[in-house]
PDB file of C-alpha atoms in Angstrom:
ATOM      1  CA  MET I   1      -8.830  14.981  -4.574  1.00 67.00           C
ATOM      2  CA  THR I   2      -6.754  16.380  -7.325  1.00 79.00           C
ATOM      3  CA  LYS I   3      -5.883  14.429 -10.498  1.00 84.00           C
ATOM      4  CA  GLY I   4      -2.210  14.810  -9.460  1.00 89.00           C
ATOM      5  CA  VAL I   5      -2.899  12.856  -6.147  1.00 87.00           C
ATOM      6  CA  ALA I   6      -4.976  10.320  -8.124  1.00 87.00           C
ATOM      7  CA  ARG I   7      -2.124   9.693 -10.488  1.00 91.00           C
ATOM      8  CA  VAL I   8       0.235   9.002  -7.508  1.00 93.00           C
ATOM      9  CA  MET I   9      -2.334   6.642  -6.118  1.00 91.00           C
ATOM     10  CA  GLN I  10      -2.721   4.937  -9.525  1.00 91.00           C
ATOM     11  CA  ALA I  11       1.127   4.564  -9.848  1.00 95.00           C
ATOM     12  CA  LEU I  12       1.271   3.050  -6.363  1.00 96.00           C
ATOM     13  CA  ASP I  13      -1.409   0.655  -7.149  1.00 94.00           C
ATOM     14  CA  ASP I  14       0.330  -0.278 -10.377  1.00 95.00           C
ATOM     15  CA  GLU I  15       3.297  -1.025  -8.226  1.00 98.00           C
ATOM     16  CA  ARG I  16       1.192  -3.074  -5.812  1.00 97.00           C
ATOM     17  CA  GLY I  17       0.008  -5.224  -8.926  1.00 97.00           C
ATOM     18  CA  ALA I  18       3.415  -5.626 -10.265  1.00 98.00           C
ATOM     19  CA  VAL I  19       4.797  -6.949  -7.008  1.00 97.00           C
ATOM     20  CA  ALA I  20       1.724  -9.339  -6.476  1.00 96.00           C
ATOM     21  CA  ARG I  21       2.285 -10.678  -9.911  1.00 96.00           C
ATOM     22  CA  ALA I  22       6.032 -11.276  -9.348  1.00 95.00           C
ATOM     23  CA  PHE I  23       4.587 -13.570  -6.591  1.00 94.00           C
ATOM     24  CA  GLY I  24       2.250 -15.257  -8.928  1.00 92.00           C
ATOM     25  CA  HIS I  25      -0.882 -13.365  -7.811  1.00 93.00           C
ATOM     26  CA  GLU I  26      -3.253 -11.104  -9.784  1.00 95.00           C
ATOM     27  CA  LEU I  27      -5.045  -8.448  -7.688  1.00 95.00           C
ATOM     28  CA  PRO I  28      -8.035  -6.306  -8.462  1.00 92.00           C
ATOM     29  CA  SER I  29      -7.373  -2.547  -8.991  1.00 89.00           C
ATOM     30  CA  VAL I  30      -7.866  -0.404  -5.923  1.00 88.00           C
ATOM     31  CA  VAL I  31     -11.144   0.980  -7.450  1.00 86.00           C
ATOM     32  CA  ALA I  32     -12.518  -2.627  -7.831  1.00 88.00           C
ATOM     33  CA  GLU I  33     -11.544  -3.244  -4.108  1.00 89.00           C
ATOM     34  CA  MET I  34     -13.239  -0.064  -3.090  1.00 86.00           C
ATOM     35  CA  GLN I  35     -16.389  -1.241  -4.978  1.00 86.00           C
ATOM     36  CA  ALA I  36     -16.273  -4.550  -3.466  1.00 89.00           C
ATOM     37  CA  ILE I  37     -16.236  -3.053   0.095  1.00 87.00           C
ATOM     38  CA  GLY I  38     -18.832  -0.393  -0.710  1.00 83.00           C
ATOM     39  CA  THR I  39     -16.641   2.704  -0.657  1.00 82.00           C
ATOM     40  CA  ALA I  40     -17.023   3.457  -4.221  1.00 80.00           C
ATOM     41  CA  GLU I  41     -20.096   3.089  -6.450  1.00 80.00           C
ATOM     42  CA  SER I  42     -20.551   0.095  -8.564  1.00 80.00           C
ATOM     43  CA  SER I  43     -21.497   2.368 -11.509  1.00 81.00           C
ATOM     44  CA  ILE I  44     -17.846   3.452 -11.942  1.00 77.00           C
ATOM     45  CA  ARG I  45     -16.671   1.505 -14.995  1.00 76.00           C
ATOM     46  CA  ASP I  46     -13.323   2.904 -15.464  1.00 73.00           C
ATOM     47  CA  ALA I  47     -11.061   0.671 -13.015  1.00 65.00           C
ATOM     48  CA  GLY I  48      -8.505   3.647 -13.244  1.00 71.00           C
ATOM     49  CA  ASP I  49     -10.656   6.551 -12.348  1.00 79.00           C
ATOM     50  CA  LEU I  50      -9.789   7.034  -8.630  1.00 81.00           C
ATOM     51  CA  VAL I  51     -11.093  10.554  -8.547  1.00 81.00           C
ATOM     52  CA  ALA I  52     -14.570   9.345  -9.655  1.00 81.00           C
ATOM     53  CA  ALA I  53     -14.468   6.343  -7.340  1.00 82.00           C
ATOM     54  CA  ILE I  54     -13.523   8.207  -4.198  1.00 79.00           C
ATOM     55  CA  ALA I  55     -15.921  10.994  -4.970  1.00 80.00           C
ATOM     56  CA  SER I  56     -18.723   8.549  -5.579  1.00 80.00           C
ATOM     57  CA  GLY I  57     -18.890   6.661  -2.397  1.00 76.00           C
ATOM     58  CA  GLU I  58     -21.094   7.877   0.352  1.00 76.00           C
ATOM     59  CA  ALA I  59     -18.953   6.260   2.984  1.00 74.00           C
ATOM     60  CA  ASN I  60     -15.942   8.330   1.796  1.00 72.00           C
ATOM     61  CA  ARG I  61     -17.932  11.535   2.449  1.00 74.00           C
ATOM     62  CA  ARG I  62     -18.354  10.677   6.065  1.00 76.00           C
ATOM     63  CA  ILE I  63     -14.693   9.779   6.840  1.00 73.00           C
ATOM     64  CA  LYS I  64     -12.858  12.601   8.681  1.00 76.00           C
ATOM     65  CA  ALA I  65      -9.224  12.428   7.725  1.00 76.00           C
ATOM     66  CA  PRO I  66      -6.492  12.905  10.498  1.00 81.00           C
ATOM     67  CA  ASP I  67      -5.924  16.515  11.282  1.00 82.00           C
ATOM     68  CA  SER I  68      -2.205  16.047  11.692  1.00 82.00           C
ATOM     69  CA  LEU I  69       0.672  14.145  10.321  1.00 79.00           C
ATOM     70  CA  GLU I  70       1.455  13.163  13.913  1.00 79.00           C
ATOM     71  CA  HIS I  71      -1.668  10.973  13.916  1.00 84.00           C
ATOM     72  CA  ARG I  72      -1.086   7.255  14.358  1.00 83.00           C
ATOM     73  CA  TYR I  73      -2.791   6.352  11.075  1.00 82.00           C
ATOM     74  CA  TYR I  74       0.072   8.024   9.109  1.00 80.00           C
ATOM     75  CA  ARG I  75       2.802   6.450  10.961  1.00 79.00           C
ATOM     76  CA  GLU I  76       1.075   3.048  10.966  1.00 86.00           C
ATOM     77  CA  ASP I  77       0.409   3.265   7.100  1.00 90.00           C
ATOM     78  CA  PHE I  78       3.942   4.292   6.239  1.00 92.00           C
ATOM     79  CA  GLY I  79       5.888   2.208   8.866  1.00 92.00           C
ATOM     80  CA  HIS I  80       3.727  -1.021   8.933  1.00 93.00           C
ATOM     81  CA  GLY I  81       2.227  -0.813   5.286  1.00 94.00           C
ATOM     82  CA  LEU I  82       4.419   0.836   2.926  1.00 96.00           C
ATOM     83  CA  LEU I  83       7.774  -0.015   4.418  1.00 97.00           C
ATOM     84  CA  PRO I  84       7.066  -3.863   4.334  1.00 97.00           C
ATOM     85  CA  PHE I  85       5.677  -3.462   0.859  1.00 98.00           C
ATOM     86  CA  THR I  86       8.994  -2.201  -0.260  1.00 97.00           C
ATOM     87  CA  ALA I  87      10.669  -5.023   1.358  1.00 97.00           C
ATOM     88  CA  PHE I  88       8.518  -7.588  -0.499  1.00 97.00           C
ATOM     89  CA  ALA I  89       9.108  -5.615  -3.682  1.00 98.00           C
ATOM     90  CA  ALA I  90      13.050  -5.838  -3.132  1.00 97.00           C
ATOM     91  CA  ILE I  91      12.721  -9.650  -2.706  1.00 97.00           C
ATOM     92  CA  ALA I  92      10.445  -9.888  -5.859  1.00 96.00           C
ATOM     93  CA  GLY I  93      12.991  -7.804  -7.912  1.00 96.00           C
ATOM     94  CA  VAL I  94      10.425  -5.229  -8.617  1.00 98.00           C
ATOM     95  CA  ARG I  95      11.269  -1.535  -8.775  1.00 98.00           C
ATOM     96  CA  VAL I  96       8.807   0.545  -6.752  1.00 98.00           C
ATOM     97  CA  PRO I  97      10.016   4.156  -7.197  1.00 98.00           C
ATOM     98  CA  VAL I  98       6.620   5.601  -6.180  1.00 98.00           C
ATOM     99  CA  ALA I  99       6.493   3.788  -2.990  1.00 98.00           C
ATOM    100  CA  ALA I 100      10.150   4.579  -2.156  1.00 97.00           C
ATOM    101  CA  ALA I 101       9.551   8.263  -2.944  1.00 97.00           C
ATOM    102  CA  LEU I 102       6.499   8.283  -0.563  1.00 95.00           C
ATOM    103  CA  LEU I 103       8.521   6.611   2.149  1.00 95.00           C
ATOM    104  CA  GLN I 104      11.254   9.325   1.864  1.00 95.00           C
ATOM    105  CA  ILE I 105       8.738  12.127   1.793  1.00 94.00           C
ATOM    106  CA  ALA I 106       7.052  10.649   4.984  1.00 92.00           C
ATOM    107  CA  GLU I 107      10.346  10.349   6.825  1.00 93.00           C
ATOM    108  CA  THR I 108      11.049  13.922   5.896  1.00 94.00           C
ATOM    109  CA  LEU I 109       7.526  15.241   6.939  1.00 89.00           C
ATOM    110  CA  LEU I 110       7.361  13.236  10.137  1.00 88.00           C
ATOM    111  CA  GLY I 111      11.118  13.727  10.990  1.00 90.00           C
ATOM    112  CA  VAL I 112      11.453  10.129  11.786  1.00 89.00           C
ATOM    113  CA  ASP I 113      13.324   7.083  10.715  1.00 93.00           C
ATOM    114  CA  LEU I 114      10.554   4.794   9.613  1.00 92.00           C
ATOM    115  CA  ALA I 115      12.842   1.687   9.346  1.00 92.00           C
ATOM    116  CA  ALA I 116      13.922   2.230  13.038  1.00 92.00           C
ATOM    117  CA  GLN I 117      10.416   1.679  14.292  1.00 87.00           C
ATOM    118  CA  GLY I 118       8.539  -0.040  11.365  1.00 92.00           C
ATOM    119  CA  ARG I 119       8.186  -3.514   9.812  1.00 95.00           C
ATOM    120  CA  THR I 120      11.423  -4.145   8.081  1.00 96.00           C
ATOM    121  CA  ALA I 121      12.494  -7.302   6.285  1.00 96.00           C
ATOM    122  CA  GLU I 122      14.594  -8.140   9.381  1.00 96.00           C
ATOM    123  CA  ARG I 123      11.744  -7.607  11.867  1.00 96.00           C
ATOM    124  CA  MET I 124       9.392  -9.741   9.515  1.00 95.00           C
ATOM    125  CA  GLY I 125      12.092 -12.627   9.560  1.00 94.00           C
ATOM    126  CA  ILE I 126      12.533 -12.351   5.663  1.00 96.00           C
ATOM    127  CA  ALA I 127      15.933 -10.565   5.301  1.00 96.00           C
ATOM    128  CA  GLY I 128      18.275 -12.082   2.748  1.00 96.00           C
ATOM    129  CA  LEU I 129      15.598 -14.271   1.185  1.00 96.00           C
ATOM    130  CA  ASP I 130      15.061 -14.235  -2.465  1.00 95.00           C
ATOM    131  CA  ARG I 131      11.710 -14.793  -4.261  1.00 94.00           C
ATOM    132  CA  SER I 132      11.847 -18.530  -4.127  1.00 93.00           C
ATOM    133  CA  GLY I 133      13.033 -18.444  -0.509  1.00 94.00           C
ATOM    134  CA  LEU I 134      10.168 -16.235   0.678  1.00 95.00           C
ATOM    135  CA  LEU I 135       7.656 -18.483  -1.208  1.00 92.00           C
ATOM    136  CA  GLU I 136       8.966 -21.566   0.302  1.00 92.00           C
ATOM    137  CA  LEU I 137       9.005 -19.971   3.824  1.00 92.00           C
ATOM    138  CA  VAL I 138       5.305 -18.968   3.294  1.00 88.00           C
ATOM    139  CA  GLY I 139       4.451 -22.494   1.947  1.00 86.00           C
ATOM    140  CA  ALA I 140       6.092 -24.092   4.937  1.00 71.00           C
ATOM    141  CA  LYS I 141       4.295 -21.945   7.385  1.00 70.00           C
ATOM    142  CA  ARG I 142       1.002 -22.278   5.520  1.00 71.00           C
ATOM    143  CA  HIS I 143       1.303 -25.973   5.656  1.00 68.00           C
ATOM    144  CA  GLY I 144       2.287 -26.140   9.344  1.00 68.00           C
ATOM    145  CA  GLY I 145       6.042 -26.075   8.948  1.00 60.00           C
TER     146      GLY I 145
END
């Protein structure tokens, strides 16, 4: 992995943290999460050193990446991971320019409209909600409402 790719991943992780904080949550860094599940060595001390974290994990050396952008993992990651993330960010009022740019690049590379088939705010039933409305909805669902 290049340092440029790691910078993009770090920026996306920073956006993820900002959205979580907007909803009152503090998330561990992606490096800390990788260490927790065993895909990065616990000896990595710099929580922002994605290059070292990914290179250090034995599990990462055995993972075979998809050989094509047509692979379902890409479509699922973008349409069912990144797309809903941007919907939550919009509700939280948090700018996520890296996530938005990655979605635009994905649509161009794949030649698809991810919103036409992915998890939009409308499909998740949260369109038109603001931060407090979403938190109220989640609280009601969590408590059986």
